[in-house]
PDB file of C-alpha atoms in Angstrom:
ATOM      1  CA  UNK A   1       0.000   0.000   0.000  1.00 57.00           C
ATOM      2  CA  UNK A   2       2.947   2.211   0.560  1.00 62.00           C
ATOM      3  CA  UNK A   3       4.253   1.922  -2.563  1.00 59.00           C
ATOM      4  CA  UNK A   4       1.118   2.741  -4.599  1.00 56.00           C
ATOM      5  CA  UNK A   5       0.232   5.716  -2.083  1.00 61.00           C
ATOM      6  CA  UNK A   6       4.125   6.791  -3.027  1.00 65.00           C
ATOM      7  CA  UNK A   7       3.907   6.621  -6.898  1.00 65.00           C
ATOM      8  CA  UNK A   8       3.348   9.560  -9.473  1.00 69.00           C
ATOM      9  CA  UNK A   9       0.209   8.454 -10.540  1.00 68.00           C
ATOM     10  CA  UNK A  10      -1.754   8.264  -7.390  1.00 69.00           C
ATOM     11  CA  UNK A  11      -0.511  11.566  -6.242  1.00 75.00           C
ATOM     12  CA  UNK A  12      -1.569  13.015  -9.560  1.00 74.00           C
ATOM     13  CA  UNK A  13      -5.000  11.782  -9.024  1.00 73.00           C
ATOM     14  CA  UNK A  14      -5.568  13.096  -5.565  1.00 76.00           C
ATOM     15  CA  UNK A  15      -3.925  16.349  -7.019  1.00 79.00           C
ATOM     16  CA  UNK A  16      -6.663  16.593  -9.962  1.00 77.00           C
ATOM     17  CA  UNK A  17      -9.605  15.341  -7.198  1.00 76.00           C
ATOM     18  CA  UNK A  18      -8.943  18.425  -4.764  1.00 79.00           C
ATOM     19  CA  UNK A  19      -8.871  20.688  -7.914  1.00 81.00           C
ATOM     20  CA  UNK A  20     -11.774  19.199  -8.819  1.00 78.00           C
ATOM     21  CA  UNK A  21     -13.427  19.153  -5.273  1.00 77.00           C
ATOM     22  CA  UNK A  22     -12.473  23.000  -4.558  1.00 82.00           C
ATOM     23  CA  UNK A  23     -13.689  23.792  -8.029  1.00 82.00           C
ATOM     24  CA  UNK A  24     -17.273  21.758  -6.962  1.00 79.00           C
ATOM     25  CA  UNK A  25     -17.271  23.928  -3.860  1.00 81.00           C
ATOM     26  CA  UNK A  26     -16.988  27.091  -5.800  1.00 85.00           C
ATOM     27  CA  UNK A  27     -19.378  26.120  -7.893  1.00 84.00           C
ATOM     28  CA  UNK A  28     -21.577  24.847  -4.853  1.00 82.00           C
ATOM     29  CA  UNK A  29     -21.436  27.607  -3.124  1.00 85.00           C
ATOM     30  CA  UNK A  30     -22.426  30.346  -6.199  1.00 88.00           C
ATOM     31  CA  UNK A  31     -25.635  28.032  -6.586  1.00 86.00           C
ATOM     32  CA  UNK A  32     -26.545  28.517  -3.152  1.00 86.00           C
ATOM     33  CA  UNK A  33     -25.433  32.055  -3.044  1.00 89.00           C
ATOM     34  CA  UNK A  34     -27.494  32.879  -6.334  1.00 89.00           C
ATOM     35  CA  UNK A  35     -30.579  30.145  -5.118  1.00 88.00           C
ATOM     36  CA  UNK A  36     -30.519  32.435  -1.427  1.00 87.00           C
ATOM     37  CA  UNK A  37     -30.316  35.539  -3.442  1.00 90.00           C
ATOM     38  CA  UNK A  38     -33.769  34.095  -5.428  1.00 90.00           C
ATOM     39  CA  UNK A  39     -35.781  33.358  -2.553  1.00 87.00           C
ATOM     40  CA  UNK A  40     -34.882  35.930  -0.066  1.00 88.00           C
ATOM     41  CA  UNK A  41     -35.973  38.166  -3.527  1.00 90.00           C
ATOM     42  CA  UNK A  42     -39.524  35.593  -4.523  1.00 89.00           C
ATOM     43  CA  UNK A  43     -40.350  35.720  -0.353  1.00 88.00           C
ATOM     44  CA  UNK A  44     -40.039  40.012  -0.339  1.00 89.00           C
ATOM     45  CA  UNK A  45     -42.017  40.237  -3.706  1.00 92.00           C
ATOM     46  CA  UNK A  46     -44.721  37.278  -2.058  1.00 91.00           C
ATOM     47  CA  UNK A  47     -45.338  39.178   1.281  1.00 92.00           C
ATOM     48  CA  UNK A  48     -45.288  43.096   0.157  1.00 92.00           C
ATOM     49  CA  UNK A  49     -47.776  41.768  -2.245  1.00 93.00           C
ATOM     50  CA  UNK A  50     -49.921  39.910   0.233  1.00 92.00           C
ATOM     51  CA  UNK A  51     -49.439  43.059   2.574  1.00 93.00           C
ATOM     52  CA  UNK A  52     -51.379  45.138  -0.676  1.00 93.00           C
ATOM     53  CA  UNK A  53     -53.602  42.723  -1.150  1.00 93.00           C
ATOM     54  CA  UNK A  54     -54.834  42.662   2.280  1.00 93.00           C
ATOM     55  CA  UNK A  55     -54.601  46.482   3.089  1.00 92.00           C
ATOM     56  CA  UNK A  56     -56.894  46.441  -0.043  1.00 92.00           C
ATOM     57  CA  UNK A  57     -59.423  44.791   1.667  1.00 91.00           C
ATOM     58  CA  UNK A  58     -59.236  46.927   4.736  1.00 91.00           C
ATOM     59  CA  UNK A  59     -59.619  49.939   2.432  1.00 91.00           C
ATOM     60  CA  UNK A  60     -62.459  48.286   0.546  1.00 91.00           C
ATOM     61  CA  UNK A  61     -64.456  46.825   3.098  1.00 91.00           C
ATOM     62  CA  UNK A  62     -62.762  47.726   6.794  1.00 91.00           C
ATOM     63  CA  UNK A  63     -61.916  45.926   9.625  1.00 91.00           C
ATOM     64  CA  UNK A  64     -64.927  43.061   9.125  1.00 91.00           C
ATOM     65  CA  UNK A  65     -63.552  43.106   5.914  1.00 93.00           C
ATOM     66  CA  UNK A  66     -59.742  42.728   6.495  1.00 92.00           C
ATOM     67  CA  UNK A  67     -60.544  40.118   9.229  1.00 91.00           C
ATOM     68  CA  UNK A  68     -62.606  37.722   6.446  1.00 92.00           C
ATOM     69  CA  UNK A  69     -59.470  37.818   3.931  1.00 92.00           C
ATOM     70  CA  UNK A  70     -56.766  36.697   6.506  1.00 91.00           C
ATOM     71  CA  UNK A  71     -59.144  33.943   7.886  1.00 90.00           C
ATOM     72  CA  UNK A  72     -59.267  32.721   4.218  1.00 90.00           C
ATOM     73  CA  UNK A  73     -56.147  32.632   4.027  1.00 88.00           C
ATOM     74  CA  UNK A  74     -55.259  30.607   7.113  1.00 86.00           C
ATOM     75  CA  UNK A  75     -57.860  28.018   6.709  1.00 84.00           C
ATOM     76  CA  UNK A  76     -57.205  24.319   7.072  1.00 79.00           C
ATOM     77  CA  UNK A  77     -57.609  23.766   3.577  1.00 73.00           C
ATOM     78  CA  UNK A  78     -54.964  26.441   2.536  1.00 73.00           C
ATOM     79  CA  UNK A  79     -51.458  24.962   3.135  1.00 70.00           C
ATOM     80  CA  UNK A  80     -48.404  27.497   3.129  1.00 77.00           C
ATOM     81  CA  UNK A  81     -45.587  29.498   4.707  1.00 83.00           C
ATOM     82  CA  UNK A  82     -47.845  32.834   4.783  1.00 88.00           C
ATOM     83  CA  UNK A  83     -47.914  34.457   8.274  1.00 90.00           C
ATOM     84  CA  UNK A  84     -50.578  36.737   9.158  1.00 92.00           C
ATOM     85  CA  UNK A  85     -51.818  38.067  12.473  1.00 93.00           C
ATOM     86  CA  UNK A  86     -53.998  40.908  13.168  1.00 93.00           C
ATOM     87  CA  UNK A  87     -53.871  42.456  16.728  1.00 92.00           C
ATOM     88  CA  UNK A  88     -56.037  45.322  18.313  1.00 90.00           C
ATOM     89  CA  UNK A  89     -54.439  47.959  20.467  1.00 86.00           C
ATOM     90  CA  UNK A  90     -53.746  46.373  24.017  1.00 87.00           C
ATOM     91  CA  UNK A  91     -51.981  43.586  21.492  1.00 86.00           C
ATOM     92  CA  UNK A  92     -54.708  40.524  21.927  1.00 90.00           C
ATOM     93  CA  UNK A  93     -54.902  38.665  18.599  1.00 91.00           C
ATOM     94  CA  UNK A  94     -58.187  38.778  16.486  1.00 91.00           C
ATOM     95  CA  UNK A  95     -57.570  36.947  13.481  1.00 91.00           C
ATOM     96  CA  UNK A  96     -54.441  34.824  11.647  1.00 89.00           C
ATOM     97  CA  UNK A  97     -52.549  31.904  12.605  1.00 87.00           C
ATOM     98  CA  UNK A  98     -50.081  33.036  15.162  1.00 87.00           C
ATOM     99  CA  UNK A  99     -51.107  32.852  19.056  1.00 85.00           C
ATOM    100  CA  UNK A 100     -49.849  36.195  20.153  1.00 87.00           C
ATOM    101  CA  UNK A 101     -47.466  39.088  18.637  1.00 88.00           C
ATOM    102  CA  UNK A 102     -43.596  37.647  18.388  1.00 87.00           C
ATOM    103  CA  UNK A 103     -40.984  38.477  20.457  1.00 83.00           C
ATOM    104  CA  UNK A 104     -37.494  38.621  20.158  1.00 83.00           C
ATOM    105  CA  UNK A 105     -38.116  40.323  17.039  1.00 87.00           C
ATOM    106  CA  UNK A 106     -35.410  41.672  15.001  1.00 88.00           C
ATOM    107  CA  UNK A 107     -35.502  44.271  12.817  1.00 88.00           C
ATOM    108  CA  UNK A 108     -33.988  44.754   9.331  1.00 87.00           C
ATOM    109  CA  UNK A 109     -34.746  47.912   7.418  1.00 85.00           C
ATOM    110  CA  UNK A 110     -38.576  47.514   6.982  1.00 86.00           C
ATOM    111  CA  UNK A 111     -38.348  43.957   7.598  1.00 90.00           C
ATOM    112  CA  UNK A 112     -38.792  41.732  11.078  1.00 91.00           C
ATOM    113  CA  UNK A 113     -37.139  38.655  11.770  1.00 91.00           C
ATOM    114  CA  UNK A 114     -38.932  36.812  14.380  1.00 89.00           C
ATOM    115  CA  UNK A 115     -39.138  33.089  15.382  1.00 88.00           C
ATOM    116  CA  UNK A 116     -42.138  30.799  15.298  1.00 85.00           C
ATOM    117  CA  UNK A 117     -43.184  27.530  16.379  1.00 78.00           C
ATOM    118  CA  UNK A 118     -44.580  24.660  14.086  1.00 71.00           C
ATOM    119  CA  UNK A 119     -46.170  21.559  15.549  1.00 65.00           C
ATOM    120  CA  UNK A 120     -44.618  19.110  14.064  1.00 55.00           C
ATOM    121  CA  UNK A 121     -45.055  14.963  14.166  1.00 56.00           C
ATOM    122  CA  UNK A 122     -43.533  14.340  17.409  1.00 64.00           C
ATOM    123  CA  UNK A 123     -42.162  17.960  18.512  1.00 68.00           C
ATOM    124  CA  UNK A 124     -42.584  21.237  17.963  1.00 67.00           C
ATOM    125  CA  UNK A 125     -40.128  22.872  15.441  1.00 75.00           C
ATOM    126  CA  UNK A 126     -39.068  26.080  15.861  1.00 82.00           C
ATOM    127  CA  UNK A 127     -38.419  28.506  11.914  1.00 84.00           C
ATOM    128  CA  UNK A 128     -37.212  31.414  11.108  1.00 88.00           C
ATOM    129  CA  UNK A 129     -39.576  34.299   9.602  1.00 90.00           C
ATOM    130  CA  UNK A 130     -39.448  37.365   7.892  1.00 90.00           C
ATOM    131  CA  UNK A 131     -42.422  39.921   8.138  1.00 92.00           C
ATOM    132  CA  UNK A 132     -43.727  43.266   7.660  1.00 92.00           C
ATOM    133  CA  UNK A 133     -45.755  45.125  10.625  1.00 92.00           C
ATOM    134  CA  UNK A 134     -48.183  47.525   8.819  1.00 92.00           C
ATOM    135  CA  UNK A 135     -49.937  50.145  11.737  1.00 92.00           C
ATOM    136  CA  UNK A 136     -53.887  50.084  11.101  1.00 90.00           C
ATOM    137  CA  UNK A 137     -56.058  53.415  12.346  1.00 87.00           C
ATOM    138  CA  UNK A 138     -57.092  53.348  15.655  1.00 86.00           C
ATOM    139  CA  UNK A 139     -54.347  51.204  17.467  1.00 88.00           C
ATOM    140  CA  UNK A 140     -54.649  47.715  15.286  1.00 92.00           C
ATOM    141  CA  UNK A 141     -51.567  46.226  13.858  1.00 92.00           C
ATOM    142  CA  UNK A 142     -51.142  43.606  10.799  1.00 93.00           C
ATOM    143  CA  UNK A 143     -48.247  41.449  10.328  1.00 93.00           C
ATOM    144  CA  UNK A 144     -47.737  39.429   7.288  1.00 93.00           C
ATOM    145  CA  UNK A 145     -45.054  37.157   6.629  1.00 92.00           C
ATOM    146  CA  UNK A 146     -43.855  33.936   5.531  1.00 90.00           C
ATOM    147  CA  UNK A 147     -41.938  30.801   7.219  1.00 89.00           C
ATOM    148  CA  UNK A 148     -38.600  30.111   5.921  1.00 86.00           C
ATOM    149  CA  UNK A 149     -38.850  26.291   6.524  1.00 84.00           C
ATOM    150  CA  UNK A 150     -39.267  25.425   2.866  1.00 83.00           C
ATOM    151  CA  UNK A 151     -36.552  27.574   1.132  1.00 84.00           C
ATOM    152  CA  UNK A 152     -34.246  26.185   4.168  1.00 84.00           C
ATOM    153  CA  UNK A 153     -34.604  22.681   3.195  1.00 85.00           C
ATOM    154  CA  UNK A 154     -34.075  23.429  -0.223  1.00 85.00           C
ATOM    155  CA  UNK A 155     -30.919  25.136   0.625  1.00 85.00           C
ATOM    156  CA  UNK A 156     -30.113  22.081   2.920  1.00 87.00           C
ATOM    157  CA  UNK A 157     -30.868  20.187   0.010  1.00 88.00           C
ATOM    158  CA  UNK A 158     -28.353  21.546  -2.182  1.00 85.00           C
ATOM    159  CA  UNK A 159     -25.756  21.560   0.496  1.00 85.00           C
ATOM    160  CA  UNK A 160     -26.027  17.997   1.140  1.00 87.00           C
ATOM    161  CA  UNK A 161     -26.069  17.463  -2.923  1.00 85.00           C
ATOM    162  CA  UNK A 162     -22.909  19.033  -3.332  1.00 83.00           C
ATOM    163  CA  UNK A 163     -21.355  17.708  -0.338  1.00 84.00           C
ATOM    164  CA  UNK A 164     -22.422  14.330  -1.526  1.00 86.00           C
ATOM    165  CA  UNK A 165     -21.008  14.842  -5.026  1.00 81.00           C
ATOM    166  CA  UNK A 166     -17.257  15.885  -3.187  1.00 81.00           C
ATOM    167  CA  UNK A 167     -17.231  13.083  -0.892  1.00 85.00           C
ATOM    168  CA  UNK A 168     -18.370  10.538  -3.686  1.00 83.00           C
ATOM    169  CA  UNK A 169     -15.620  11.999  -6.151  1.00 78.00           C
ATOM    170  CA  UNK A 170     -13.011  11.545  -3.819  1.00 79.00           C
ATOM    171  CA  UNK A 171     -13.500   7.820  -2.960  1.00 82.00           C
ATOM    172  CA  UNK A 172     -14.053   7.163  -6.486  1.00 80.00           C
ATOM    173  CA  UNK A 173     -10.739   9.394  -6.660  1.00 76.00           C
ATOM    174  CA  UNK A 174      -8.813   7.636  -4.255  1.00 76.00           C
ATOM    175  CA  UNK A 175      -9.926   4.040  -5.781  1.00 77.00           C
ATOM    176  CA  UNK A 176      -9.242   4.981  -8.895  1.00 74.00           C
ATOM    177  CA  UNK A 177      -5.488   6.488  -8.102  1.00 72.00           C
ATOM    178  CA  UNK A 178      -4.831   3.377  -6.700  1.00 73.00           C
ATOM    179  CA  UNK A 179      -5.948   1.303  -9.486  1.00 76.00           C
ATOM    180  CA  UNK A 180      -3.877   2.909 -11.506  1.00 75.00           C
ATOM    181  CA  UNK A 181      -0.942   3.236  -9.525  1.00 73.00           C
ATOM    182  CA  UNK A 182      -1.057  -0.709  -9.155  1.00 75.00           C
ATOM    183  CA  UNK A 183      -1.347  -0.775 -12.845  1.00 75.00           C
ATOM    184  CA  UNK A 184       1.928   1.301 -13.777  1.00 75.00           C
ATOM    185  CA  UNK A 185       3.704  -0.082 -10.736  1.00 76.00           C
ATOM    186  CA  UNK A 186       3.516  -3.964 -12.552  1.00 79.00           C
ATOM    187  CA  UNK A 187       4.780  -2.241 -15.393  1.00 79.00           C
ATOM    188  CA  UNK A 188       7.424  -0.732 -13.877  1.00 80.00           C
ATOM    189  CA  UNK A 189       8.047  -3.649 -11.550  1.00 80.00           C
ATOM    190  CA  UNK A 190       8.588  -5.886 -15.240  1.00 82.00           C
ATOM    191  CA  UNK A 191      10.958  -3.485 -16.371  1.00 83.00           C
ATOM    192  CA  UNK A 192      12.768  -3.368 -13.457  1.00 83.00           C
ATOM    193  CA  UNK A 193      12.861  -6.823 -13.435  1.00 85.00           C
ATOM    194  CA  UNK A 194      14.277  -7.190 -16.440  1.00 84.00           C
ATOM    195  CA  UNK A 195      17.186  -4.619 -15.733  1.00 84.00           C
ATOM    196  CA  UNK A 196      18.303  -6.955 -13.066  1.00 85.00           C
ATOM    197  CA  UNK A 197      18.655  -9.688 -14.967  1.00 83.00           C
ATOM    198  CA  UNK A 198      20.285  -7.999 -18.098  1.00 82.00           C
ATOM    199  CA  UNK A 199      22.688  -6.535 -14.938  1.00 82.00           C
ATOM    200  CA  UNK A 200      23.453 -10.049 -13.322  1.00 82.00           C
ATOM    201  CA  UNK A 201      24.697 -11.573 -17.152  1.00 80.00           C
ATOM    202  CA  UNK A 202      21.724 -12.506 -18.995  1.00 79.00           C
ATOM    203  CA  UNK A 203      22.455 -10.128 -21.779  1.00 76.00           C
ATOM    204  CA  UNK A 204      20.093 -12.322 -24.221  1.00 81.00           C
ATOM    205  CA  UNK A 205      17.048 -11.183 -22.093  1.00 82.00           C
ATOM    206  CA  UNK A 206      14.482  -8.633 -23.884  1.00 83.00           C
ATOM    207  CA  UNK A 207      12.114  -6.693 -21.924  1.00 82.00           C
ATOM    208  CA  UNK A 208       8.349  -7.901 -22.317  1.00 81.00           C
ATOM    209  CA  UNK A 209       6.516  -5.437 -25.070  1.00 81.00           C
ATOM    210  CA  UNK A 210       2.644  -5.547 -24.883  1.00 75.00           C
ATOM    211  CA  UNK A 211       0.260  -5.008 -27.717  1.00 75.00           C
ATOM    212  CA  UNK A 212      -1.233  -1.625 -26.471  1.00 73.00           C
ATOM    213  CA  UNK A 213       1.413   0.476 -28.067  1.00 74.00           C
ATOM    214  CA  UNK A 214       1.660   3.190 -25.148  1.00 75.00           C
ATOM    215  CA  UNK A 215       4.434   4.773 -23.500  1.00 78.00           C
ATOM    216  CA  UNK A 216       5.786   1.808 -21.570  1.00 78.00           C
ATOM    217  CA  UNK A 217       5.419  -0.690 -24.877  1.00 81.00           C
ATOM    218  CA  UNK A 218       7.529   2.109 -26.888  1.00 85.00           C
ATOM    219  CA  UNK A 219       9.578   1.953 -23.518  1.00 85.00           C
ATOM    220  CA  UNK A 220      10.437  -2.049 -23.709  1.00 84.00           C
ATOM    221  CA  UNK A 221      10.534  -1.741 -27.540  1.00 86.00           C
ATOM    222  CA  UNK A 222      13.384   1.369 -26.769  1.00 88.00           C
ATOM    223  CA  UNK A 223      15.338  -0.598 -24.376  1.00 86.00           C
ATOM    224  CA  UNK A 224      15.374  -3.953 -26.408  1.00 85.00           C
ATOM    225  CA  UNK A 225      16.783  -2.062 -29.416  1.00 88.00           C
ATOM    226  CA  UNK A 226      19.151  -0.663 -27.066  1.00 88.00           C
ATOM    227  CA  UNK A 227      19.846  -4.294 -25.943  1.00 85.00           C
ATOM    228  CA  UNK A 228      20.376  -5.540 -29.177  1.00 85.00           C
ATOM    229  CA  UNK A 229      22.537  -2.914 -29.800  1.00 86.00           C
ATOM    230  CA  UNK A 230      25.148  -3.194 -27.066  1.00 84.00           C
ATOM    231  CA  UNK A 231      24.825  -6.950 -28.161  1.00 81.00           C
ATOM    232  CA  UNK A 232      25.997  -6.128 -31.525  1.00 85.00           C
ATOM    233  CA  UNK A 233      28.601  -3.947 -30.302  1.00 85.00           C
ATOM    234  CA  UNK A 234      30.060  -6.321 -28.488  1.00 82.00           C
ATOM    235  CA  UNK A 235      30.007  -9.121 -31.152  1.00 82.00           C
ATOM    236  CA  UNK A 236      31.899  -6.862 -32.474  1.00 85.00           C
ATOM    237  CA  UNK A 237      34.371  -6.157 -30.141  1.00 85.00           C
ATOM    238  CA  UNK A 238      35.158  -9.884 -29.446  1.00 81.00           C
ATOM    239  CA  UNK A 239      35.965 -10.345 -33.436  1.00 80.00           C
ATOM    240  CA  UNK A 240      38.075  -7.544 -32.965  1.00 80.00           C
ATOM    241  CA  UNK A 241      39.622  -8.829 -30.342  1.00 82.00           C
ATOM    242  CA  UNK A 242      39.624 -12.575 -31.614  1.00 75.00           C
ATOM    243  CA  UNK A 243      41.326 -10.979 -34.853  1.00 76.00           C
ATOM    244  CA  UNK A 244      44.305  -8.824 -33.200  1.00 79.00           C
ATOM    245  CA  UNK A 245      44.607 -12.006 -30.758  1.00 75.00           C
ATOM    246  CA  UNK A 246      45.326 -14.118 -34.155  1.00 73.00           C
ATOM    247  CA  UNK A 247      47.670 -11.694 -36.007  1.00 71.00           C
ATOM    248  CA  UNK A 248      49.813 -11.130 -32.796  1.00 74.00           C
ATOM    249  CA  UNK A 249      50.075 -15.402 -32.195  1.00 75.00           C
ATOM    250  CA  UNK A 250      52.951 -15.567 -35.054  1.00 75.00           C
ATOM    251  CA  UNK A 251      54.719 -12.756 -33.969  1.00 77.00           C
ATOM    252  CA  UNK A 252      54.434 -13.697 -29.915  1.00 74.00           C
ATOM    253  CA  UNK A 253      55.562 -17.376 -30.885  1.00 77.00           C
ATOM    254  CA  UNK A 254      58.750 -15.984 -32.935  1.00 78.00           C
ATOM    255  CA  UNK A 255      59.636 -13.907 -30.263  1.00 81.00           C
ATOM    256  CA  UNK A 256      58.794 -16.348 -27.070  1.00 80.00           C
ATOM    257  CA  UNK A 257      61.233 -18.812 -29.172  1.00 82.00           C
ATOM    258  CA  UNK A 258      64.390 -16.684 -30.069  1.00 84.00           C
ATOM    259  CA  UNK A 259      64.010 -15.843 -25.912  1.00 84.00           C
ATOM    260  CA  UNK A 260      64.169 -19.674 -25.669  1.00 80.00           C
TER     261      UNK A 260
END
């Protein structure tokens, strides 16, 4: 395992994965930036034009009126994230789907940004939700806003995706950089192989070419010429050798016998 975490390939492949995975991230987090961007935009257009809608009302057909439309709209048969809540002037609640006014309210230019509590299964759940408090003639107050559950999840959503995605490529990174890695290591390991034995005297040994044609064939091929080569080359030499070994025999005999 060692050797395949310490060869070229597998390091390449965990460099190109955390490219990858930071690029993913980038790219991750402009989606949810822009997605954000979309909703906090869709929510503001939804509740300034609920606000109009209902202040219509009022201005139509005052407060009996006003009190009709936001009981329509929080009916059991409407399902939604609208908030509404209409209060008199000592604060006590007479119409919408909130118990009481919200506290702990926090304020952001003309918006408020207030928690509320959702029944859920098992427990209640406690959102996030931005509103707008509109003052009504003599003392009443309207609120209308939305929940922020639903665009949460679907930023949760896209969070996990791309999380997801990074983890997935990098296990898929890592198991393929060590596929590889065992892959050119045999490869390697057959040349290297073979470099021992031309080393220890077996000149007549040729490396082992494949049939794929890629780098490490062209490799073998390279070194076998080579191999041949040398071979010739010294084939060579020995004639020479054998040659000057022959024309020197008369004169060495002549002179070893005149010594005599």
């Amino acid at each position: 395992m060692r050797r395949f975490l310490a060869t070229s390939t597998f390091r390449l492949s965990m460099l190109y994965a955390a490219l990858f995975s930071l690029s993913v991230l980038a790219l991750g987090g402009f989606v949810y930036w822009a997605v954000d961007l979309l909703v906090d935009r869709q929510r503001e257009q939804t509740v300034q034009a609920e606000l109009q809608g209902l202040v219509g009302e009022y201005r139509a057909y005052g407060l009996p009126g006003l009190v009709r439309a936001i009981e329509s709209r929080v009916a059991p048969e409407r399902v939604g994230d609208g908030i509404y809540l209409l209060v008199d002037g000592v604060g006590r609640p007479m119409a919408g789907n909130l118990v009481g006014w919200p506290t702990a309210v926090e304020q952001r230019g003309p918006w408020l940004v207030f928690p509320v509590e959702r029944r859920g299964v098992d427990r209640a759940e406690v959102h996030v939700a931005y509103g707008i408090d509109f003052p009504i003639a003599g003392g009443f107050r309207l609120l209308v806003g939305q929940n922020t559950q639903s665009t949460a999840r679907v930023l949760d959503t896209i969070s996990d995706v791309f999380l997801f995605g990074v983890l997935a490529m990098l296990l898929l990174a890592i198991g393929g950089g060590l596929l590889f890695s065992r892959n050119l290591l045999r490869r390697i390991e057959a040349i290297n192989k073979g470099a021992e034995r031309v080393r220890s005297g077996d000149v007549a040994y040729r490396m082992p070419v494949g049939s794929a044609g890629d780098e490490f064939d062209r490799l073998g091929a390279n070194l076998n010429a080579m191999l041949d080569e040398i071979g010739r080359l010294m084939n060579a030499i020995r004639a020479v050798t054998d040659n000057i070994a022959h024309d020197l025999r008369s004169p060495l005999t002549r002179l070893r016998n005149r010594l005599e």
